[in-house]
Amino acid sequence: MKKLMILGASYSQLPLYKAAKKLGIHTIAASTPGDWPGFAAADESSYTDISDPEAVLQAARKYRIDGITTCCLDTGVRAVGYVCENLGLKGLSARAGEISSDKYKMKEAFIKGGVNCARHICIRNREELETALDQFRFPVILKAVDLMGSRGIFRCNTKEEALVNYKETMAATRKDYCLVEEFIEGKILGCEAMLSDGKMLYCLPNNIDAYQSHVPTPVGHSVPYKKQKTLGAEVERQVSLAIKAVGLDNCPVNCDLIEKDDRVYVIEITGRAGATCLPEMVGLYYGINYYEAIVRLALDMEVAEMFREDIPHQANLSRILTSERAGIVKAIHNENDSTEDIFDLSFNIKPGDEVRRYENGRDRLGQLILTGENLNACEKRLKQVLSKINIEFTL
C-alpha cells in the first residue's frame, strides 16, 4: 500500500485524507500538536512543524513515504519541495518551493521572467522605507513576504500610514525584510492550474468576490471567468510566464492576479491548490474530485485523463460566510431546503462560540457552494440562499 504524507490537519485538508482513503492510500498527517480533525482522519500522525523542511524530511524518511502534498495553506510548501527533491518524489523542486514561499524572491523571479507585476522595493529598516517611499506615488502596498490570508499586508495612503504599518508588518513576519509595492487599482481575479512533467493539465481563470479590508481579501470565487473571451488567453499567458519564472512543475498551482485597463498583472503564485473553496470550484467545473487529482499527482498516478477536453463544464460559485460584527453565537437559523444546486452549505461555528468581525479567512463562519446552468443563475441563487440564513448573537 502506498503511503502519502499530508502537511496540515485542519478542516481545509480533510478532503485530501478522504480522497486518499477512497483510493486505498495509507495517510500520515503531519502537523503541530492540536485538536486537528486530520489526525483522526489519517492512518498515522506525525507531530511535526511543517514550516521546517528538515524536520519534515526526517519524518518522511521515518514513515517511508511514497508521496507528499498539501493544499489550501502556504506553510508546508517549502517542505514539500525539499522532501520531493531529497527523496526523489514527484512534486515541485526545493528551489520552486523556496521562491513560492517568499514574495520578495518571487517578485524578483517575475521581473527576470518578464511577468507583468507591480514595481517593488525590498525594505530592511525604517530608513530604507523612507527612501523607497520617495520613489512611489501613494497609495502604496506594504507587504510581509512570508504570510498568507492578507496578514501583514497594508494599503498605505500616506507616508505616516506607511511608517505606522511598517511596525505592524515587521511584527507579523518571521523575516527581517518586507516589500513596498506600487498600488495597482483594478479588479482582482484568480487562476488555478496543475502541472505534470512540464505539461499544463488545465488552466482555469476565475472571478473573485473580495472583502475590502486593508487590502482586498477573497471571500468567494466563481467560474466561468467573466472576461474569458477578451482576457482569458492573456491570463493563461501571464500564469505560464509566472510558472516558468518560479520553476513550478508536478504540482497544483494557485495564482492571484489583477486586471486594470485590459492589462493583466500577476500578484503572486504558489505550488499548491488554493483555499476558499477553490478545490471544490475546480472539481465541480470539470466534474471530478479535485482532491483526488492532487493525491494522484503526488503519487505519480494517472491524472491527465481527469481533465479531458470533452468533459462538460459546470458553472459554480462559492462564498465564505462572514459576520460584520463580533459577539457570541446564540443560534443559527437556516431555512434553506436541501436542493441539488446547493453543493455545500456548512458552518464552522456553533452556539456558544465567539465570533469576530470579519477581517481575513480565520474569521469565517462557514461556506456556501452553488451550481447552476450559468454564472448569472448562480449569482441570483446566492442572494436567495443568503436571505434565508440568520445568525443570532449575544453581546
GROMACS .gro file of C-alpha atoms in nm:
model
  395
    1MET     CA    1   0.000   0.000   0.000
    2LYS     CA    2   0.133   0.342  -0.097
    3LYS     CA    3   0.195   0.597   0.178
    4LEU     CA    4   0.111   0.966   0.141
    5MET     CA    5   0.220   1.233   0.387
    6ILE     CA    6  -0.023   1.526   0.402
    7LEU     CA    7   0.105   1.851   0.553
    8GLY     CA    8  -0.165   2.015   0.761
    9ALA     CA    9  -0.451   1.855   0.954
   10SER     CA   10  -0.718   2.126   0.967
   11TYR     CA   11  -1.064   2.112   0.809
   12SER     CA   12  -0.913   2.250   0.485
   13GLN     CA   13  -0.701   1.936   0.440
   14LEU     CA   14  -0.972   1.687   0.544
   15PRO     CA   15  -1.092   1.626   0.186
   16LEU     CA   16  -0.736   1.520   0.093
   17TYR     CA   17  -0.743   1.249   0.359
   18LYS     CA   18  -1.084   1.131   0.243
   19ALA     CA   19  -0.977   1.123  -0.123
   20ALA     CA   20  -0.664   0.925  -0.038
   21LYS     CA   21  -0.857   0.676   0.171
   22LYS     CA   22  -1.103   0.623  -0.116
   23LEU     CA   23  -0.804   0.535  -0.338
   24GLY     CA   24  -0.673   0.289  -0.081
   25ILE     CA   25  -0.379   0.510   0.015
   26HIS     CA   26  -0.223   0.497   0.363
   27THR     CA   27  -0.205   0.854   0.501
   28ILE     CA   28   0.026   1.021   0.751
   29ALA     CA   29  -0.093   1.354   0.893
   30ALA     CA   30   0.194   1.592   0.965
   31SER     CA   31   0.118   1.895   1.183
   32THR     CA   32   0.199   2.054   1.514
   33PRO     CA   33   0.007   1.907   1.812
   34GLY     CA   34  -0.351   2.023   1.850
   35ASP     CA   35  -0.713   1.921   1.824
   36TRP     CA   36  -0.692   1.894   1.445
   37PRO     CA   37  -0.952   1.677   1.266
   38GLY     CA   38  -0.691   1.547   1.021
   39PHE     CA   39  -0.527   1.344   1.298
   40ALA     CA   40  -0.845   1.140   1.338
   41ALA     CA   41  -0.889   1.105   0.960
   42ALA     CA   42  -0.533   0.985   0.894
   43ASP     CA   43  -0.396   0.633   0.942
   44GLU     CA   44  -0.094   0.769   1.130
   45SER     CA   45   0.011   1.103   1.273
   46SER     CA   46   0.344   1.284   1.294
   47TYR     CA   47   0.372   1.582   1.527
   48THR     CA   48   0.597   1.790   1.306
   49ASP     CA   49   0.649   2.160   1.240
   50ILE     CA   50   0.561   2.169   0.869
   51SER     CA   51   0.732   2.508   0.829
   52ASP     CA   52   1.063   2.328   0.898
   53PRO     CA   53   1.171   2.141   0.579
   54GLU     CA   54   1.443   1.940   0.756
   55ALA     CA   55   1.202   1.823   1.027
   56VAL     CA   56   0.950   1.716   0.763
   57LEU     CA   57   1.223   1.530   0.572
   58GLN     CA   58   1.317   1.336   0.884
   59ALA     CA   59   0.952   1.242   0.939
   60ALA     CA   60   0.914   1.144   0.572
   61ARG     CA   61   1.212   0.911   0.598
   62LYS     CA   62   1.079   0.761   0.921
   63TYR     CA   63   0.746   0.671   0.763
   64ARG     CA   64   0.899   0.566   0.427
   65ILE     CA   65   0.651   0.770   0.229
   66ASP     CA   66   0.577   0.739  -0.143
   67GLY     CA   67   0.447   1.094  -0.183
   68ILE     CA   68   0.389   1.421  -0.002
   69THR     CA   69   0.139   1.701  -0.061
   70THR     CA   70  -0.071   1.976   0.096
   71CYS     CA   71  -0.349   2.213  -0.002
   72CYS     CA   72  -0.504   2.544   0.100
   73LEU     CA   73  -0.208   2.670   0.306
   74ASP     CA   74   0.139   2.805   0.232
   75THR     CA   75   0.312   2.683   0.547
   76GLY     CA   76   0.425   2.348   0.410
   77VAL     CA   77   0.510   2.438   0.050
   78ARG     CA   78   0.884   2.475   0.117
   79ALA     CA   79   0.888   2.139   0.292
   80VAL     CA   80   0.705   1.965   0.007
   81GLY     CA   81   0.968   2.083  -0.240
   82TYR     CA   82   1.255   1.997  -0.006
   83VAL     CA   83   1.129   1.645   0.062
   84CYS     CA   84   1.045   1.572  -0.302
   85GLU     CA   85   1.391   1.675  -0.416
   86ASN     CA   86   1.576   1.485  -0.142
   87LEU     CA   87   1.372   1.165  -0.173
   88GLY     CA   88   1.317   1.172  -0.550
   89LEU     CA   89   0.938   1.200  -0.518
   90LYS     CA   90   0.704   1.362  -0.768
   91GLY     CA   91   0.646   1.724  -0.677
   92LEU     CA   92   0.784   2.073  -0.705
   93SER     CA   93   1.158   2.135  -0.662
   94ALA     CA   94   1.318   2.271  -0.347
   95ARG     CA   95   1.404   2.592  -0.533
   96ALA     CA   96   1.045   2.640  -0.653
   97GLY     CA   97   0.916   2.574  -0.302
   98GLU     CA   98   1.156   2.833  -0.161
   99ILE     CA   99   1.062   3.100  -0.416
  100SER     CA  100   0.689   3.026  -0.375
  101SER     CA  101   0.719   3.090  -0.002
  102ASP     CA  102   0.892   3.429  -0.021
  103LYS     CA  103   0.714   3.711  -0.203
  104TYR     CA  104   1.039   3.903  -0.247
  105LYS     CA  105   1.217   3.614  -0.417
  106MET     CA  106   0.902   3.555  -0.618
  107LYS     CA  107   0.882   3.915  -0.741
  108GLU     CA  108   1.250   3.909  -0.835
  109ALA     CA  109   1.186   3.592  -1.036
  110PHE     CA  110   0.886   3.760  -1.203
  111ILE     CA  111   1.098   4.054  -1.316
  112LYS     CA  112   1.363   3.824  -1.464
  113GLY     CA  113   1.096   3.614  -1.631
  114GLY     CA  114   0.912   3.902  -1.800
  115VAL     CA  115   0.597   3.867  -1.590
  116ASN     CA  116   0.369   4.170  -1.560
  117CYS     CA  117   0.375   4.266  -1.192
  118ALA     CA  118   0.376   4.566  -0.961
  119ARG     CA  119   0.704   4.753  -0.910
  120HIS     CA  120   0.857   4.670  -0.572
  121ILE     CA  121   1.146   4.753  -0.337
  122CYS     CA  122   1.278   4.533  -0.055
  123ILE     CA  123   1.283   4.709   0.284
  124ARG     CA  124   1.502   4.612   0.582
  125ASN     CA  125   1.467   4.917   0.808
  126ARG     CA  126   1.278   5.244   0.855
  127GLU     CA  127   1.541   5.447   0.671
  128GLU     CA  128   1.513   5.226   0.361
  129LEU     CA  129   1.137   5.259   0.377
  130GLU     CA  130   1.150   5.640   0.386
  131THR     CA  131   1.387   5.641   0.087
  132ALA     CA  132   1.170   5.396  -0.105
  133LEU     CA  133   0.851   5.592  -0.044
  134ASP     CA  134   1.000   5.885  -0.234
  135GLN     CA  135   1.008   5.663  -0.543
  136PHE     CA  136   0.636   5.576  -0.539
  137ARG     CA  137   0.307   5.759  -0.574
  138PHE     CA  138   0.055   5.699  -0.296
  139PRO     CA  139  -0.120   5.480  -0.217
  140VAL     CA  140   0.137   5.201  -0.181
  141ILE     CA  141   0.120   4.844  -0.053
  142LEU     CA  142   0.333   4.735   0.241
  143LYS     CA  143   0.367   4.357   0.237
  144ALA     CA  144   0.509   4.081   0.458
  145VAL     CA  145   0.678   3.826   0.232
  146ASP     CA  146   0.601   3.503   0.419
  147LEU     CA  147   0.236   3.521   0.530
  148MET     CA  148  -0.094   3.420   0.371
  149GLY     CA  149  -0.453   3.535   0.403
  150SER     CA  150  -0.366   3.905   0.362
  151ARG     CA  151  -0.189   3.908   0.701
  152GLY     CA  152   0.089   4.162   0.729
  153ILE     CA  153  -0.033   4.345   0.418
  154PHE     CA  154  -0.149   4.707   0.431
  155ARG     CA  155  -0.260   4.971   0.188
  156CYS     CA  156  -0.095   5.299   0.289
  157ASN     CA  157  -0.239   5.628   0.165
  158THR     CA  158   0.026   5.849   0.325
  159LYS     CA  159   0.386   5.835   0.441
  160GLU     CA  160   0.267   5.846   0.801
  161GLU     CA  161   0.043   5.543   0.746
  162ALA     CA  162   0.331   5.354   0.585
  163LEU     CA  163   0.560   5.420   0.880
  164VAL     CA  164   0.297   5.305   1.130
  165ASN     CA  165   0.203   4.994   0.928
  166TYR     CA  166   0.569   4.905   0.881
  167LYS     CA  167   0.584   4.822   1.254
  168GLU     CA  168   0.274   4.602   1.218
  169THR     CA  169   0.418   4.423   0.916
  170MET     CA  170   0.752   4.351   1.079
  171ALA     CA  171   0.581   4.235   1.398
  172ALA     CA  172   0.385   3.977   1.196
  173THR     CA  173   0.660   3.842   0.971
  174ARG     CA  174   0.936   3.595   1.058
  175LYS     CA  175   1.171   3.765   0.810
  176ASP     CA  176   1.389   4.073   0.866
  177TYR     CA  177   1.260   4.238   0.550
  178CYS     CA  178   0.935   4.323   0.373
  179LEU     CA  179   0.821   4.482   0.048
  180VAL     CA  180   0.680   4.816  -0.053
  181GLU     CA  181   0.494   4.798  -0.385
  182GLU     CA  182   0.312   5.027  -0.620
  183PHE     CA  183  -0.063   5.006  -0.578
  184ILE     CA  184  -0.249   4.882  -0.886
  185GLU     CA  185  -0.618   4.963  -0.854
  186GLY     CA  186  -0.816   4.715  -1.058
  187LYS     CA  187  -1.027   4.400  -1.045
  188ILE     CA  188  -0.867   4.102  -0.872
  189LEU     CA  189  -0.907   3.756  -1.021
  190GLY     CA  190  -0.757   3.414  -0.970
  191CYS     CA  191  -0.634   3.116  -1.167
  192GLU     CA  192  -0.597   2.751  -1.069
  193ALA     CA  193  -0.384   2.511  -1.273
  194MET     CA  194  -0.196   2.182  -1.248
  195LEU     CA  195   0.136   2.073  -1.399
  196SER     CA  196   0.272   1.725  -1.461
  197ASP     CA  197   0.613   1.665  -1.621
  198GLY     CA  198   0.615   2.008  -1.781
  199LYS     CA  199   0.262   1.985  -1.920
  200MET     CA  200  -0.020   2.209  -1.802
  201LEU     CA  201  -0.313   1.974  -1.746
  202TYR     CA  202  -0.565   2.256  -1.713
  203CYS     CA  203  -0.575   2.632  -1.656
  204LEU     CA  204  -0.889   2.783  -1.502
  205PRO     CA  205  -0.920   3.161  -1.452
  206ASN     CA  206  -1.189   3.255  -1.201
  207ASN     CA  207  -1.377   3.555  -1.070
  208ILE     CA  208  -1.305   3.671  -0.715
  209ASP     CA  209  -1.553   3.833  -0.481
  210ALA     CA  210  -1.344   4.037  -0.239
  211TYR     CA  211  -1.398   4.183   0.106
  212GLN     CA  212  -1.241   4.527   0.136
  213SER     CA  213  -1.014   4.534   0.441
  214HIS     CA  214  -0.658   4.674   0.447
  215VAL     CA  215  -0.638   4.514   0.103
  216PRO     CA  216  -0.899   4.314  -0.093
  217THR     CA  217  -0.941   3.968   0.066
  218PRO     CA  218  -1.113   3.689  -0.133
  219VAL     CA  219  -1.437   3.565   0.022
  220GLY     CA  220  -1.569   3.390  -0.286
  221HIS     CA  221  -1.484   3.252  -0.629
  222SER     CA  222  -1.684   3.163  -0.937
  223VAL     CA  223  -1.649   3.020  -1.286
  224PRO     CA  224  -1.657   3.062  -1.576
  225TYR     CA  225  -1.438   3.372  -1.582
  226LYS     CA  226  -1.649   3.667  -1.696
  227LYS     CA  227  -1.380   3.805  -1.929
  228GLN     CA  228  -1.269   3.470  -2.069
  229LYS     CA  229  -1.323   3.576  -2.432
  230THR     CA  230  -1.130   3.901  -2.404
  231LEU     CA  231  -0.868   3.832  -2.136
  232GLY     CA  232  -0.863   3.455  -2.085
  233ALA     CA  233  -0.571   3.397  -2.320
  234GLU     CA  234  -0.367   3.675  -2.160
  235VAL     CA  235  -0.437   3.540  -1.810
  236GLU     CA  236  -0.309   3.199  -1.920
  237ARG     CA  237  -0.002   3.359  -2.080
  238GLN     CA  238   0.088   3.552  -1.765
  239VAL     CA  239   0.029   3.247  -1.545
  240SER     CA  240   0.250   3.039  -1.776
  241LEU     CA  241   0.525   3.302  -1.757
  242ALA     CA  242   0.499   3.309  -1.377
  243ILE     CA  243   0.511   2.929  -1.358
  244LYS     CA  244   0.826   2.925  -1.570
  245ALA     CA  245   0.984   3.210  -1.373
  246VAL     CA  246   0.935   3.034  -1.039
  247GLY     CA  247   1.014   2.690  -1.182
  248LEU     CA  248   0.690   2.518  -1.079
  249ASP     CA  249   0.621   2.166  -1.205
  250ASN     CA  250   0.448   1.846  -1.088
  251CYS     CA  251   0.216   2.037  -0.858
  252PRO     CA  252  -0.116   2.219  -0.838
  253VAL     CA  253  -0.088   2.594  -0.895
  254ASN     CA  254  -0.271   2.881  -0.727
  255CYS     CA  255  -0.226   3.229  -0.875
  256ASP     CA  256  -0.367   3.570  -0.778
  257LEU     CA  257  -0.386   3.839  -1.044
  258ILE     CA  258  -0.530   4.184  -1.103
  259GLU     CA  259  -0.674   4.336  -1.419
  260LYS     CA  260  -0.657   4.706  -1.494
  261ASP     CA  261  -0.745   4.869  -1.826
  262ASP     CA  262  -0.743   4.529  -2.000
  263ARG     CA  263  -0.391   4.453  -1.882
  264VAL     CA  264  -0.324   4.156  -1.653
  265TYR     CA  265  -0.073   4.167  -1.365
  266VAL     CA  266   0.038   3.871  -1.151
  267ILE     CA  267   0.024   3.936  -0.777
  268GLU     CA  268   0.165   3.604  -0.658
  269ILE     CA  269   0.177   3.233  -0.741
  270THR     CA  270   0.243   2.917  -0.544
  271GLY     CA  271   0.273   2.543  -0.592
  272ARG     CA  272  -0.035   2.419  -0.408
  273ALA     CA  273  -0.412   2.428  -0.453
  274GLY     CA  274  -0.583   2.744  -0.334
  275ALA     CA  275  -0.814   2.787  -0.036
  276THR     CA  276  -1.159   2.950  -0.006
  277CYS     CA  277  -1.338   2.656  -0.178
  278LEU     CA  278  -1.109   2.665  -0.483
  279PRO     CA  279  -1.055   2.285  -0.498
  280GLU     CA  280  -1.432   2.240  -0.492
  281MET     CA  281  -1.468   2.502  -0.767
  282VAL     CA  282  -1.221   2.316  -0.990
  283GLY     CA  283  -1.380   1.981  -0.914
  284LEU     CA  284  -1.732   2.095  -0.993
  285TYR     CA  285  -1.623   2.270  -1.312
  286TYR     CA  286  -1.455   1.956  -1.451
  287GLY     CA  287  -1.692   1.705  -1.293
  288ILE     CA  288  -1.420   1.541  -1.081
  289ASN     CA  289  -1.291   1.518  -0.726
  290TYR     CA  290  -1.000   1.763  -0.745
  291TYR     CA  291  -0.859   1.643  -0.414
  292GLU     CA  292  -0.824   1.301  -0.576
  293ALA     CA  293  -0.632   1.463  -0.861
  294ILE     CA  294  -0.393   1.621  -0.608
  295VAL     CA  295  -0.338   1.284  -0.440
  296ARG     CA  296  -0.282   1.108  -0.773
  297LEU     CA  297  -0.029   1.367  -0.886
  298ALA     CA  298   0.172   1.339  -0.564
  299LEU     CA  299   0.191   0.961  -0.601
  300ASP     CA  300   0.273   0.972  -0.974
  301MET     CA  301  -0.057   0.807  -1.066
  302GLU     CA  302  -0.257   0.881  -1.384
  303VAL     CA  303  -0.421   1.223  -1.356
  304ALA     CA  304  -0.426   1.387  -1.702
  305GLU     CA  305  -0.734   1.186  -1.804
  306MET     CA  306  -0.936   1.370  -1.539
  307PHE     CA  307  -0.909   1.694  -1.740
  308ARG     CA  308  -1.020   1.576  -2.083
  309GLU     CA  309  -1.139   1.847  -2.322
  310ASP     CA  310  -1.472   1.672  -2.385
  311ILE     CA  311  -1.584   1.699  -2.021
  312PRO     CA  312  -1.890   1.927  -1.984
  313HIS     CA  313  -1.814   2.228  -1.765
  314GLN     CA  314  -2.030   2.323  -1.467
  315ALA     CA  315  -2.079   2.686  -1.366
  316ASN     CA  316  -2.044   2.726  -0.990
  317LEU     CA  317  -2.000   2.986  -0.719
  318SER     CA  318  -1.863   2.974  -0.366
  319ARG     CA  319  -1.895   3.221  -0.080
  320ILE     CA  320  -1.741   3.228   0.267
  321LEU     CA  321  -1.997   3.315   0.535
  322THR     CA  322  -1.886   3.616   0.739
  323SER     CA  323  -2.006   3.848   1.012
  324GLU     CA  324  -1.995   4.227   1.016
  325ARG     CA  325  -1.983   4.231   1.394
  326ALA     CA  326  -1.829   4.043   1.686
  327GLY     CA  327  -2.019   3.850   1.950
  328ILE     CA  328  -2.117   3.513   2.095
  329VAL     CA  329  -2.330   3.289   1.873
  330LYS     CA  330  -2.675   3.239   2.027
  331ALA     CA  331  -2.844   3.048   1.746
  332ILE     CA  332  -2.801   2.959   1.378
  333HIS     CA  333  -3.115   2.971   1.163
  334ASN     CA  334  -3.106   2.816   0.815
  335GLU     CA  335  -3.439   2.799   0.633
  336ASN     CA  336  -3.296   2.665   0.307
  337ASP     CA  337  -3.424   2.333   0.179
  338SER     CA  338  -3.176   2.073   0.061
  339THR     CA  339  -3.165   2.114  -0.318
  340GLU     CA  340  -2.937   1.982  -0.592
  341ASP     CA  341  -2.790   2.324  -0.668
  342ILE     CA  342  -2.663   2.363  -0.309
  343PHE     CA  343  -2.345   2.158  -0.324
  344ASP     CA  344  -2.241   2.261   0.025
  345LEU     CA  345  -2.383   2.479   0.300
  346SER     CA  346  -2.192   2.424   0.622
  347PHE     CA  347  -2.096   2.616   0.933
  348ASN     CA  348  -1.767   2.630   1.124
  349ILE     CA  349  -1.942   2.770   1.431
  350LYS     CA  350  -2.197   2.656   1.686
  351PRO     CA  351  -2.397   2.825   1.963
  352GLY     CA  352  -2.163   2.948   2.234
  353ASP     CA  353  -1.871   3.015   2.001
  354GLU     CA  354  -1.711   3.357   1.993
  355VAL     CA  355  -1.715   3.526   1.652
  356ARG     CA  356  -1.502   3.815   1.535
  357ARG     CA  357  -1.589   4.080   1.279
  358TYR     CA  358  -1.453   3.951   0.950
  359GLU     CA  359  -1.103   4.067   0.861
  360ASN     CA  360  -0.945   3.759   0.700
  361GLY     CA  361  -1.001   3.388   0.635
  362ARG     CA  362  -0.953   3.293   1.000
  363ASP     CA  363  -1.281   3.473   1.081
  364ARG     CA  364  -1.503   3.261   0.855
  365LEU     CA  365  -1.834   3.130   0.986
  366GLY     CA  366  -1.892   2.869   0.718
  367GLN     CA  367  -1.920   2.826   0.344
  368LEU     CA  368  -2.173   2.804   0.064
  369ILE     CA  369  -2.113   2.642  -0.276
  370LEU     CA  370  -2.373   2.661  -0.552
  371THR     CA  371  -2.404   2.520  -0.904
  372GLY     CA  372  -2.622   2.645  -1.187
  373GLU     CA  373  -2.689   2.649  -1.560
  374ASN     CA  374  -2.474   2.959  -1.589
  375LEU     CA  375  -2.300   3.213  -1.369
  376ASN     CA  376  -2.595   3.453  -1.369
  377ALA     CA  377  -2.817   3.178  -1.230
  378CYS     CA  378  -2.561   3.109  -0.955
  379GLU     CA  379  -2.542   3.476  -0.858
  380LYS     CA  380  -2.920   3.506  -0.843
  381ARG     CA  381  -2.948   3.193  -0.634
  382LEU     CA  382  -2.678   3.321  -0.396
  383LYS     CA  383  -2.898   3.611  -0.287
  384GLN     CA  384  -3.192   3.378  -0.225
  385VAL     CA  385  -2.992   3.133  -0.013
  386LEU     CA  386  -2.817   3.401   0.194
  387SER     CA  387  -3.151   3.570   0.268
  388LYS     CA  388  -3.263   3.253   0.447
  389ILE     CA  389  -2.963   3.235   0.681
  390ASN     CA  390  -2.970   3.425   1.010
  391ILE     CA  391  -2.718   3.402   1.293
  392GLU     CA  392  -2.819   3.543   1.631
  393PHE     CA  393  -2.556   3.692   1.862
  394THR     CA  394  -2.542   3.787   2.227
  395LEU     CA  395  -2.332   4.079   2.344
   0.00000   0.00000   0.00000
